[in-house]
Amino acid sequence: MSLLKLDTLCKGNTIYAKTIDEFNSYVDKYKSNNKIILTKNKNISQKTLRCLPASLTWKRDNKMEFHYIDSKIRIRVVYSIRISKETDTSKEYLPLLARQYFKDALEFIPTDDKEEDTQIFTCPENPNSAYYGYVNDRYIGTTVTNCYSLDRNSSFPASMKEVYPGTAPWVDKYYKEKLELKNKYKNGEISKEEYEDFKNLGVMFVGYLKNKVLNRSHAWKKIISNSNRKVHELRKQIEKAGNTILLINTDAIKFRNHFNYKGSEELGDFKYEWSNTKMYIKGIKSYAYLDKDKWKIKQSGQCKYDDVKPRDEWTLEDFINNEDTEKILHIEIDNNNGRLIGVYK
């Protein structure tokens, strides 16, 4: 029996576990004495069919996966190691949708054999990160007043258009549709999730360029460098005006005191995300800002505290006082039983 035949006969289920405990509950329920056999590419080998039922836990990309197969059912349980725009396993269709949306633009982005390699231009204080990241250590752990945020509109797609002008028709179409969906979301016509899903397509496509299959990592470096330079140039203008930079996260600059800059919604321009408010800073991707009367928490990655309370219910006190909000989860597999073990750095 081949895997194709097995797929035809057996009902397959994919379960997206929200916590390690939930993931482990499926492992405990379905684990088998026989182990699934993997190919070199970490796909299920045909040899597995000789020893059903079988199960296995393994890491694939940014996900932990548990699979169970017998003659009647096939179960796949997924837990995301880091939840982000590019690794949210509950939205596995989005990277494919991004590739489909921009697929014809690839013709205008040269492959590595036709594009000179280059070193990525990035933040001087953080040279090991491809993406621009800076935090002013002086303000970590403090509440700061009179704060502003300037965010570059669709920075990666805008830089792709600037570096490779032939991609303009697809980038312009994407940005026009993004603004239309943004207005629909503000008017209550669509959900925030629907708007955010479309918004992330541009970022995902640029990220996909470094995939070995596309052979366009040199182009990816040039696009990211262009985006970083735009951010760096504005940073220098803000500093020259006497303002203090608090935090820079990829394409958004947080700073103190008013800066004479007219924000714009145009593609590649910077707009004010928020103005003249308070911030509490923990790190480059860990901060909070006051929006009217409510603190909004921005925290990258998965935290232990996510299992205690949904993020939209976190208070500033939760964010400041609970150390688990700043400890990023590292996951190991217990080879004896296939369960996940959470290690907090």
mmCIF file of C-alpha atoms in Angstrom:
data_model
loop_
_atom_site.group_PDB
_atom_site.id
_atom_site.type_symbol
_atom_site.label_atom_id
_atom_site.label_comp_id
_atom_site.label_asym_id
_atom_site.label_seq_id
_atom_site.Cartn_x
_atom_site.Cartn_y
_atom_site.Cartn_z
ATOM 1 C CA MET A 1 0.000 0.000 0.000
ATOM 2 C CA SER A 2 1.431 3.413 -0.944
ATOM 3 C CA LEU A 3 1.017 6.629 0.999
ATOM 4 C CA LEU A 4 -1.194 7.894 -1.800
ATOM 5 C CA LYS A 5 -3.466 4.869 -1.301
ATOM 6 C CA LEU A 6 -3.364 5.382 2.450
ATOM 7 C CA ASP A 7 -4.418 9.021 2.004
ATOM 8 C CA THR A 8 -7.305 7.853 -0.135
ATOM 9 C CA LEU A 9 -8.565 5.285 2.374
ATOM 10 C CA CYS A 10 -7.903 7.072 5.652
ATOM 11 C CA LYS A 11 -9.448 10.201 7.037
ATOM 12 C CA GLY A 12 -6.727 12.758 7.825
ATOM 13 C CA ASN A 13 -6.937 15.384 10.552
ATOM 14 C CA THR A 14 -4.635 18.311 11.349
ATOM 15 C CA ILE A 15 -4.892 19.734 14.847
ATOM 16 C CA TYR A 16 -3.211 23.030 15.793
ATOM 17 C CA ALA A 17 -2.300 22.824 19.470
ATOM 18 C CA LYS A 18 -2.295 26.160 21.274
ATOM 19 C CA THR A 19 -0.197 24.964 24.220
ATOM 20 C CA ILE A 20 2.469 22.362 24.936
ATOM 21 C CA ASP A 21 0.089 20.592 27.307
ATOM 22 C CA GLU A 22 -2.512 20.286 24.565
ATOM 23 C CA PHE A 23 0.120 18.927 22.151
ATOM 24 C CA ASN A 24 1.314 16.391 24.727
ATOM 25 C CA SER A 25 -2.239 15.220 25.429
ATOM 26 C CA TYR A 26 -2.469 13.982 21.827
ATOM 27 C CA VAL A 27 0.958 12.360 22.077
ATOM 28 C CA ASP A 28 -0.141 10.503 25.229
ATOM 29 C CA LYS A 29 -3.372 9.370 23.582
ATOM 30 C CA TYR A 30 -2.037 8.219 20.217
ATOM 31 C CA LYS A 31 1.650 7.338 20.603
ATOM 32 C CA SER A 32 2.580 3.902 19.272
ATOM 33 C CA ASN A 33 5.429 1.522 20.022
ATOM 34 C CA ASN A 34 6.307 1.632 16.320
ATOM 35 C CA LYS A 35 8.016 4.766 15.027
ATOM 36 C CA ILE A 36 7.237 6.531 11.774
ATOM 37 C CA ILE A 37 10.205 6.377 9.403
ATOM 38 C CA LEU A 38 11.314 9.672 7.862
ATOM 39 C CA THR A 39 13.124 10.438 4.623
ATOM 40 C CA LYS A 40 16.156 12.740 4.542
ATOM 41 C CA ASN A 41 13.768 15.633 3.845
ATOM 42 C CA LYS A 42 11.781 14.774 6.999
ATOM 43 C CA ASN A 43 8.780 13.505 5.070
ATOM 44 C CA ILE A 44 7.078 10.217 5.933
ATOM 45 C CA SER A 45 8.752 7.275 4.223
ATOM 46 C CA GLN A 46 6.834 4.536 2.399
ATOM 47 C CA LYS A 47 8.567 2.057 4.741
ATOM 48 C CA THR A 48 6.319 3.266 7.557
ATOM 49 C CA LEU A 49 3.426 1.343 6.024
ATOM 50 C CA ARG A 50 5.085 -1.944 6.964
ATOM 51 C CA CYS A 51 4.822 -1.270 10.703
ATOM 52 C CA LEU A 52 1.418 0.289 11.363
ATOM 53 C CA PRO A 53 0.237 1.661 13.715
ATOM 54 C CA ALA A 54 3.137 4.101 14.025
ATOM 55 C CA SER A 55 3.791 7.568 15.458
ATOM 56 C CA LEU A 56 6.573 10.124 15.823
ATOM 57 C CA THR A 57 7.278 13.652 17.071
ATOM 58 C CA TRP A 58 9.751 15.778 15.111
ATOM 59 C CA LYS A 59 10.681 19.357 14.254
ATOM 60 C CA ARG A 60 9.827 20.664 10.800
ATOM 61 C CA ASP A 61 10.828 24.267 10.022
ATOM 62 C CA ASN A 62 9.329 26.444 12.790
ATOM 63 C CA LYS A 63 6.904 23.795 13.954
ATOM 64 C CA MET A 64 6.852 20.764 16.202
ATOM 65 C CA GLU A 65 4.749 17.968 14.697
ATOM 66 C CA PHE A 66 3.314 14.723 16.024
ATOM 67 C CA HIS A 67 1.967 12.218 13.504
ATOM 68 C CA TYR A 68 -0.014 9.029 14.090
ATOM 69 C CA ILE A 69 -0.972 6.598 11.321
ATOM 70 C CA ASP A 70 -2.909 3.338 11.340
ATOM 71 C CA SER A 71 -5.078 1.566 8.793
ATOM 72 C CA LYS A 72 -8.083 3.784 9.511
ATOM 73 C CA ILE A 73 -6.965 7.227 10.627
ATOM 74 C CA ARG A 74 -4.081 9.634 10.152
ATOM 75 C CA ILE A 75 -3.568 12.418 12.700
ATOM 76 C CA ARG A 76 -1.176 15.376 12.554
ATOM 77 C CA VAL A 77 -0.733 17.680 15.572
ATOM 78 C CA VAL A 78 1.178 20.942 15.090
ATOM 79 C CA TYR A 79 2.616 23.363 17.633
ATOM 80 C CA SER A 80 4.264 26.596 16.487
ATOM 81 C CA ILE A 81 7.596 27.304 18.154
ATOM 82 C CA ARG A 82 7.347 31.031 17.446
ATOM 83 C CA ILE A 83 4.127 32.681 16.413
ATOM 84 C CA SER A 84 4.745 35.458 13.917
ATOM 85 C CA LYS A 85 3.593 36.739 10.564
ATOM 86 C CA GLU A 86 5.677 34.145 8.787
ATOM 87 C CA THR A 87 5.304 31.118 11.091
ATOM 88 C CA ASP A 88 1.702 31.029 12.277
ATOM 89 C CA THR A 89 0.843 27.382 11.591
ATOM 90 C CA SER A 90 -2.884 28.066 11.761
ATOM 91 C CA LYS A 91 -2.465 30.045 8.518
ATOM 92 C CA GLU A 92 -0.407 27.617 6.456
ATOM 93 C CA TYR A 93 -2.201 28.666 3.286
ATOM 94 C CA LEU A 94 -0.892 32.261 3.487
ATOM 95 C CA PRO A 95 2.683 31.684 2.217
ATOM 96 C CA LEU A 96 1.239 29.784 -0.759
ATOM 97 C CA LEU A 97 -1.245 32.582 -1.383
ATOM 98 C CA ALA A 98 1.610 35.127 -1.259
ATOM 99 C CA ARG A 99 3.589 33.181 -3.853
ATOM 100 C CA GLN A 100 0.558 32.915 -6.106
ATOM 101 C CA TYR A 101 -0.289 36.612 -5.766
ATOM 102 C CA PHE A 102 3.199 37.777 -6.819
ATOM 103 C CA LYS A 103 4.233 34.816 -8.998
ATOM 104 C CA ASP A 104 4.346 36.796 -12.268
ATOM 105 C CA ALA A 105 6.586 39.409 -10.636
ATOM 106 C CA LEU A 106 9.343 36.801 -10.331
ATOM 107 C CA GLU A 107 10.181 37.325 -13.994
ATOM 108 C CA PHE A 108 11.552 40.751 -13.067
ATOM 109 C CA ILE A 109 13.629 39.567 -10.085
ATOM 110 C CA PRO A 110 16.935 38.017 -11.242
ATOM 111 C CA THR A 111 18.198 34.660 -10.020
ATOM 112 C CA ASP A 112 21.460 34.472 -8.077
ATOM 113 C CA ASP A 113 23.524 33.553 -11.145
ATOM 114 C CA LYS A 114 22.472 36.870 -12.722
ATOM 115 C CA GLU A 115 22.620 39.088 -9.641
ATOM 116 C CA GLU A 116 25.790 40.059 -7.797
ATOM 117 C CA ASP A 117 25.879 39.025 -4.151
ATOM 118 C CA THR A 118 26.072 41.802 -1.586
ATOM 119 C CA GLN A 119 26.407 42.307 2.140
ATOM 120 C CA ILE A 120 23.209 43.354 3.869
ATOM 121 C CA PHE A 121 23.127 46.943 5.116
ATOM 122 C CA THR A 122 21.630 46.879 8.589
ATOM 123 C CA CYS A 123 21.638 48.612 11.973
ATOM 124 C CA PRO A 124 25.206 49.579 13.034
ATOM 125 C CA GLU A 125 24.477 48.654 16.666
ATOM 126 C CA ASN A 126 23.034 45.269 15.687
ATOM 127 C CA PRO A 127 25.124 44.069 12.717
ATOM 128 C CA ASN A 128 24.310 40.361 13.100
ATOM 129 C CA SER A 129 20.623 40.858 12.345
ATOM 130 C CA ALA A 130 19.484 41.175 8.724
ATOM 131 C CA TYR A 131 16.511 43.248 9.875
ATOM 132 C CA TYR A 132 17.018 46.689 11.404
ATOM 133 C CA GLY A 133 16.752 46.456 15.170
ATOM 134 C CA TYR A 134 17.806 48.939 17.862
ATOM 135 C CA VAL A 135 16.798 49.703 21.438
ATOM 136 C CA ASN A 136 18.076 52.550 23.608
ATOM 137 C CA ASP A 137 19.285 50.706 26.721
ATOM 138 C CA ARG A 138 18.860 53.830 28.820
ATOM 139 C CA TYR A 139 15.075 53.537 28.604
ATOM 140 C CA ILE A 140 14.647 49.798 29.161
ATOM 141 C CA GLY A 141 12.402 49.126 32.131
ATOM 142 C CA THR A 142 10.991 52.649 32.296
ATOM 143 C CA THR A 143 7.795 54.406 31.324
ATOM 144 C CA VAL A 144 8.620 57.143 28.810
ATOM 145 C CA THR A 145 6.417 60.125 27.975
ATOM 146 C CA ASN A 146 5.924 62.183 24.801
ATOM 147 C CA CYS A 147 6.593 59.253 22.461
ATOM 148 C CA TYR A 148 5.989 58.997 18.705
ATOM 149 C CA SER A 149 6.115 56.190 16.157
ATOM 150 C CA LEU A 150 6.783 56.532 12.421
ATOM 151 C CA ASP A 151 6.137 53.386 10.405
ATOM 152 C CA ARG A 152 7.127 52.847 6.735
ATOM 153 C CA ASN A 153 4.192 51.804 4.569
ATOM 154 C CA SER A 154 4.661 48.255 3.206
ATOM 155 C CA SER A 155 8.396 48.667 3.495
ATOM 156 C CA PHE A 156 9.542 45.389 1.922
ATOM 157 C CA PRO A 157 7.196 45.500 -1.099
ATOM 158 C CA ALA A 158 8.039 49.200 -1.565
ATOM 159 C CA SER A 159 11.753 48.394 -1.578
ATOM 160 C CA MET A 160 11.175 45.498 -3.975
ATOM 161 C CA LYS A 161 9.517 47.925 -6.370
ATOM 162 C CA GLU A 162 12.362 50.432 -6.001
ATOM 163 C CA VAL A 163 15.147 47.881 -6.502
ATOM 164 C CA TYR A 164 13.323 45.977 -9.259
ATOM 165 C CA PRO A 165 10.960 48.454 -11.022
ATOM 166 C CA GLY A 166 9.529 45.689 -13.190
ATOM 167 C CA THR A 167 7.599 44.422 -10.168
ATOM 168 C CA ALA A 168 5.677 47.723 -9.909
ATOM 169 C CA PRO A 169 2.347 46.486 -11.387
ATOM 170 C CA TRP A 170 2.028 43.749 -8.754
ATOM 171 C CA VAL A 171 3.274 45.857 -5.843
ATOM 172 C CA ASP A 172 0.990 48.766 -6.743
ATOM 173 C CA LYS A 173 -1.986 46.418 -7.102
ATOM 174 C CA TYR A 174 -1.210 44.835 -3.744
ATOM 175 C CA TYR A 175 -0.898 48.177 -1.945
ATOM 176 C CA LYS A 176 -4.109 49.538 -3.503
ATOM 177 C CA GLU A 177 -6.030 46.458 -2.380
ATOM 178 C CA LYS A 178 -4.423 46.632 1.055
ATOM 179 C CA LEU A 179 -5.657 50.228 1.567
ATOM 180 C CA GLU A 180 -9.133 49.266 0.356
ATOM 181 C CA LEU A 181 -9.281 46.385 2.839
ATOM 182 C CA LYS A 182 -7.975 48.652 5.590
ATOM 183 C CA ASN A 183 -10.900 51.013 5.030
ATOM 184 C CA LYS A 184 -13.334 48.098 5.002
ATOM 185 C CA TYR A 185 -11.906 46.881 8.297
ATOM 186 C CA LYS A 186 -12.216 50.367 9.846
ATOM 187 C CA ASN A 187 -15.831 50.531 8.646
ATOM 188 C CA GLY A 188 -16.614 47.136 10.149
ATOM 189 C CA GLU A 189 -17.188 45.462 6.770
ATOM 190 C CA ILE A 190 -14.477 42.816 7.263
ATOM 191 C CA SER A 191 -12.655 41.356 10.253
ATOM 192 C CA LYS A 192 -9.239 42.436 11.482
ATOM 193 C CA GLU A 193 -8.011 38.919 10.733
ATOM 194 C CA GLU A 194 -9.033 39.157 7.071
ATOM 195 C CA TYR A 195 -7.248 42.501 6.711
ATOM 196 C CA GLU A 196 -4.105 41.304 8.515
ATOM 197 C CA ASP A 197 -3.931 38.133 6.402
ATOM 198 C CA PHE A 198 -3.855 40.117 3.176
ATOM 199 C CA LYS A 199 -1.498 42.732 4.621
ATOM 200 C CA ASN A 200 1.078 40.032 5.417
ATOM 201 C CA LEU A 201 1.260 38.692 1.847
ATOM 202 C CA GLY A 202 3.859 41.282 0.790
ATOM 203 C CA VAL A 203 6.184 40.495 3.700
ATOM 204 C CA MET A 204 5.813 36.763 3.116
ATOM 205 C CA PHE A 205 6.632 36.990 -0.577
ATOM 206 C CA VAL A 206 9.821 38.988 -0.001
ATOM 207 C CA GLY A 207 10.832 36.494 2.684
ATOM 208 C CA TYR A 208 10.217 33.648 0.244
ATOM 209 C CA LEU A 209 12.826 35.047 -2.168
ATOM 210 C CA LYS A 210 15.637 33.637 0.002
ATOM 211 C CA ASN A 211 14.198 30.139 -0.370
ATOM 212 C CA LYS A 212 16.687 27.858 -2.153
ATOM 213 C CA VAL A 213 13.991 26.751 -4.582
ATOM 214 C CA LEU A 214 13.684 30.283 -5.997
ATOM 215 C CA ASN A 215 17.449 30.932 -6.077
ATOM 216 C CA ARG A 216 16.992 34.662 -5.431
ATOM 217 C CA SER A 217 18.767 35.211 -2.100
ATOM 218 C CA HIS A 218 20.936 38.000 -3.601
ATOM 219 C CA ALA A 219 17.788 39.896 -4.604
ATOM 220 C CA TRP A 220 16.366 39.363 -1.111
ATOM 221 C CA LYS A 221 19.504 40.922 0.397
ATOM 222 C CA LYS A 222 19.211 43.969 -1.867
ATOM 223 C CA ILE A 223 15.538 44.469 -1.004
ATOM 224 C CA ILE A 224 16.153 44.178 2.754
ATOM 225 C CA SER A 225 19.170 46.508 2.495
ATOM 226 C CA ASN A 226 17.071 49.099 0.667
ATOM 227 C CA SER A 227 14.402 48.957 3.364
ATOM 228 C CA ASN A 228 17.009 49.225 6.131
ATOM 229 C CA ARG A 229 18.636 52.254 4.461
ATOM 230 C CA LYS A 230 15.296 54.087 4.276
ATOM 231 C CA VAL A 231 14.823 53.523 7.998
ATOM 232 C CA HIS A 232 18.407 54.514 8.797
ATOM 233 C CA GLU A 233 18.161 57.739 6.775
ATOM 234 C CA LEU A 234 15.024 58.835 8.636
ATOM 235 C CA ARG A 235 16.616 57.871 11.937
ATOM 236 C CA LYS A 236 19.518 60.221 11.191
ATOM 237 C CA GLN A 237 17.097 63.053 10.365
ATOM 238 C CA ILE A 238 15.254 62.553 13.644
ATOM 239 C CA GLU A 239 18.485 62.478 15.629
ATOM 240 C CA LYS A 240 19.816 65.553 13.813
ATOM 241 C CA ALA A 241 16.696 67.430 14.921
ATOM 242 C CA GLY A 242 17.642 66.709 18.544
ATOM 243 C CA ASN A 243 15.164 63.909 19.182
ATOM 244 C CA THR A 244 16.013 60.753 21.140
ATOM 245 C CA ILE A 245 15.558 57.404 19.380
ATOM 246 C CA LEU A 246 13.955 54.899 21.735
ATOM 247 C CA LEU A 247 13.439 51.849 19.592
ATOM 248 C CA ILE A 248 13.572 50.707 15.976
ATOM 249 C CA ASN A 249 11.905 47.479 14.939
ATOM 250 C CA THR A 250 12.443 46.616 11.234
ATOM 251 C CA ASP A 251 10.527 49.478 9.594
ATOM 252 C CA ALA A 252 9.132 51.435 12.561
ATOM 253 C CA ILE A 253 10.965 54.129 14.532
ATOM 254 C CA LYS A 254 9.914 55.083 18.075
ATOM 255 C CA PHE A 255 11.305 58.361 19.423
ATOM 256 C CA ARG A 256 10.741 61.149 21.963
ATOM 257 C CA ASN A 257 9.407 64.647 21.314
ATOM 258 C CA HIS A 258 7.725 66.138 18.289
ATOM 259 C CA PHE A 259 9.509 65.853 14.936
ATOM 260 C CA ASN A 260 8.554 68.081 12.041
ATOM 261 C CA TYR A 261 7.572 65.352 9.579
ATOM 262 C CA LYS A 262 4.407 65.181 7.525
ATOM 263 C CA GLY A 263 3.281 61.574 7.463
ATOM 264 C CA SER A 264 1.916 60.074 4.275
ATOM 265 C CA GLU A 265 -0.106 56.979 3.291
ATOM 266 C CA GLU A 266 1.830 56.659 0.027
ATOM 267 C CA LEU A 267 3.665 53.399 -0.628
ATOM 268 C CA GLY A 268 7.164 53.530 0.863
ATOM 269 C CA ASP A 269 6.539 56.746 2.820
ATOM 270 C CA PHE A 270 6.413 56.911 6.625
ATOM 271 C CA LYS A 271 3.218 57.609 8.523
ATOM 272 C CA TYR A 272 2.564 58.286 12.196
ATOM 273 C CA GLU A 273 1.391 55.101 13.870
ATOM 274 C CA TRP A 274 0.757 57.003 17.094
ATOM 275 C CA SER A 275 1.807 60.345 18.608
ATOM 276 C CA ASN A 276 2.484 62.062 21.930
ATOM 277 C CA THR A 277 1.807 59.104 24.202
ATOM 278 C CA LYS A 278 3.531 56.884 26.766
ATOM 279 C CA MET A 279 5.718 53.818 26.181
ATOM 280 C CA TYR A 280 7.108 51.074 28.388
ATOM 281 C CA ILE A 281 10.144 49.334 26.852
ATOM 282 C CA LYS A 282 11.601 45.882 27.509
ATOM 283 C CA GLY A 283 13.425 45.266 24.243
ATOM 284 C CA ILE A 284 13.416 45.676 20.457
ATOM 285 C CA LYS A 285 10.360 43.450 20.050
ATOM 286 C CA SER A 286 8.955 43.832 23.528
ATOM 287 C CA TYR A 287 7.211 47.075 24.449
ATOM 288 C CA ALA A 288 3.864 48.656 25.248
ATOM 289 C CA TYR A 289 2.272 51.974 24.332
ATOM 290 C CA LEU A 290 -0.774 53.821 25.605
ATOM 291 C CA ASP A 291 -3.594 54.066 23.064
ATOM 292 C CA LYS A 292 -6.205 56.409 24.544
ATOM 293 C CA ASP A 293 -6.903 54.722 27.898
ATOM 294 C CA LYS A 294 -5.655 51.222 27.059
ATOM 295 C CA TRP A 295 -2.110 49.869 26.992
ATOM 296 C CA LYS A 296 -1.323 47.865 23.870
ATOM 297 C CA ILE A 297 1.306 45.176 24.293
ATOM 298 C CA LYS A 298 3.762 44.298 21.515
ATOM 299 C CA GLN A 299 5.673 41.115 22.291
ATOM 300 C CA SER A 300 7.383 38.906 19.718
ATOM 301 C CA GLY A 301 7.280 35.144 19.956
ATOM 302 C CA GLN A 302 5.519 32.718 22.257
ATOM 303 C CA CYS A 303 5.657 33.282 26.009
ATOM 304 C CA LYS A 304 4.765 31.127 28.965
ATOM 305 C CA TYR A 305 2.277 33.795 30.039
ATOM 306 C CA ASP A 306 0.296 33.212 26.829
ATOM 307 C CA ASP A 307 -0.978 30.035 28.462
ATOM 308 C CA VAL A 308 -2.247 32.062 31.431
ATOM 309 C CA LYS A 309 -4.045 34.913 29.710
ATOM 310 C CA PRO A 310 -4.846 35.964 26.096
ATOM 311 C CA ARG A 311 -2.661 38.861 24.980
ATOM 312 C CA ASP A 312 -5.524 41.276 24.467
ATOM 313 C CA GLU A 313 -6.281 40.840 28.180
ATOM 314 C CA TRP A 314 -2.734 41.569 29.403
ATOM 315 C CA THR A 315 -2.458 44.671 31.549
ATOM 316 C CA LEU A 316 0.645 46.839 31.781
ATOM 317 C CA GLU A 317 1.205 45.368 35.249
ATOM 318 C CA ASP A 318 1.126 41.851 33.745
ATOM 319 C CA PHE A 319 3.670 42.894 31.146
ATOM 320 C CA ILE A 320 6.007 44.613 33.627
ATOM 321 C CA ASN A 321 5.810 42.323 36.649
ATOM 322 C CA ASN A 322 5.420 38.845 35.177
ATOM 323 C CA GLU A 323 8.808 37.630 34.023
ATOM 324 C CA ASP A 324 7.196 34.954 31.869
ATOM 325 C CA THR A 325 6.108 37.609 29.359
ATOM 326 C CA GLU A 326 9.716 38.170 28.328
ATOM 327 C CA LYS A 327 10.981 34.593 28.280
ATOM 328 C CA ILE A 328 10.888 33.180 24.773
ATOM 329 C CA LEU A 329 10.038 29.520 24.574
ATOM 330 C CA HIS A 330 12.653 26.991 23.478
ATOM 331 C CA ILE A 331 11.262 23.515 22.878
ATOM 332 C CA GLU A 332 12.931 20.120 23.117
ATOM 333 C CA ILE A 333 11.587 16.654 22.338
ATOM 334 C CA ASP A 334 11.709 13.906 24.978
ATOM 335 C CA ASN A 335 13.047 11.042 22.881
ATOM 336 C CA ASN A 336 11.680 8.494 25.351
ATOM 337 C CA ASN A 337 8.029 9.338 24.864
ATOM 338 C CA GLY A 338 7.735 11.964 22.103
ATOM 339 C CA ARG A 339 6.392 14.664 24.438
ATOM 340 C CA LEU A 340 7.477 18.311 24.199
ATOM 341 C CA ILE A 341 9.480 19.931 26.991
ATOM 342 C CA GLY A 342 9.375 23.716 27.360
ATOM 343 C CA VAL A 343 12.674 25.346 28.343
ATOM 344 C CA TYR A 344 12.530 29.014 29.322
ATOM 345 C CA LYS A 345 15.610 31.114 28.671
#
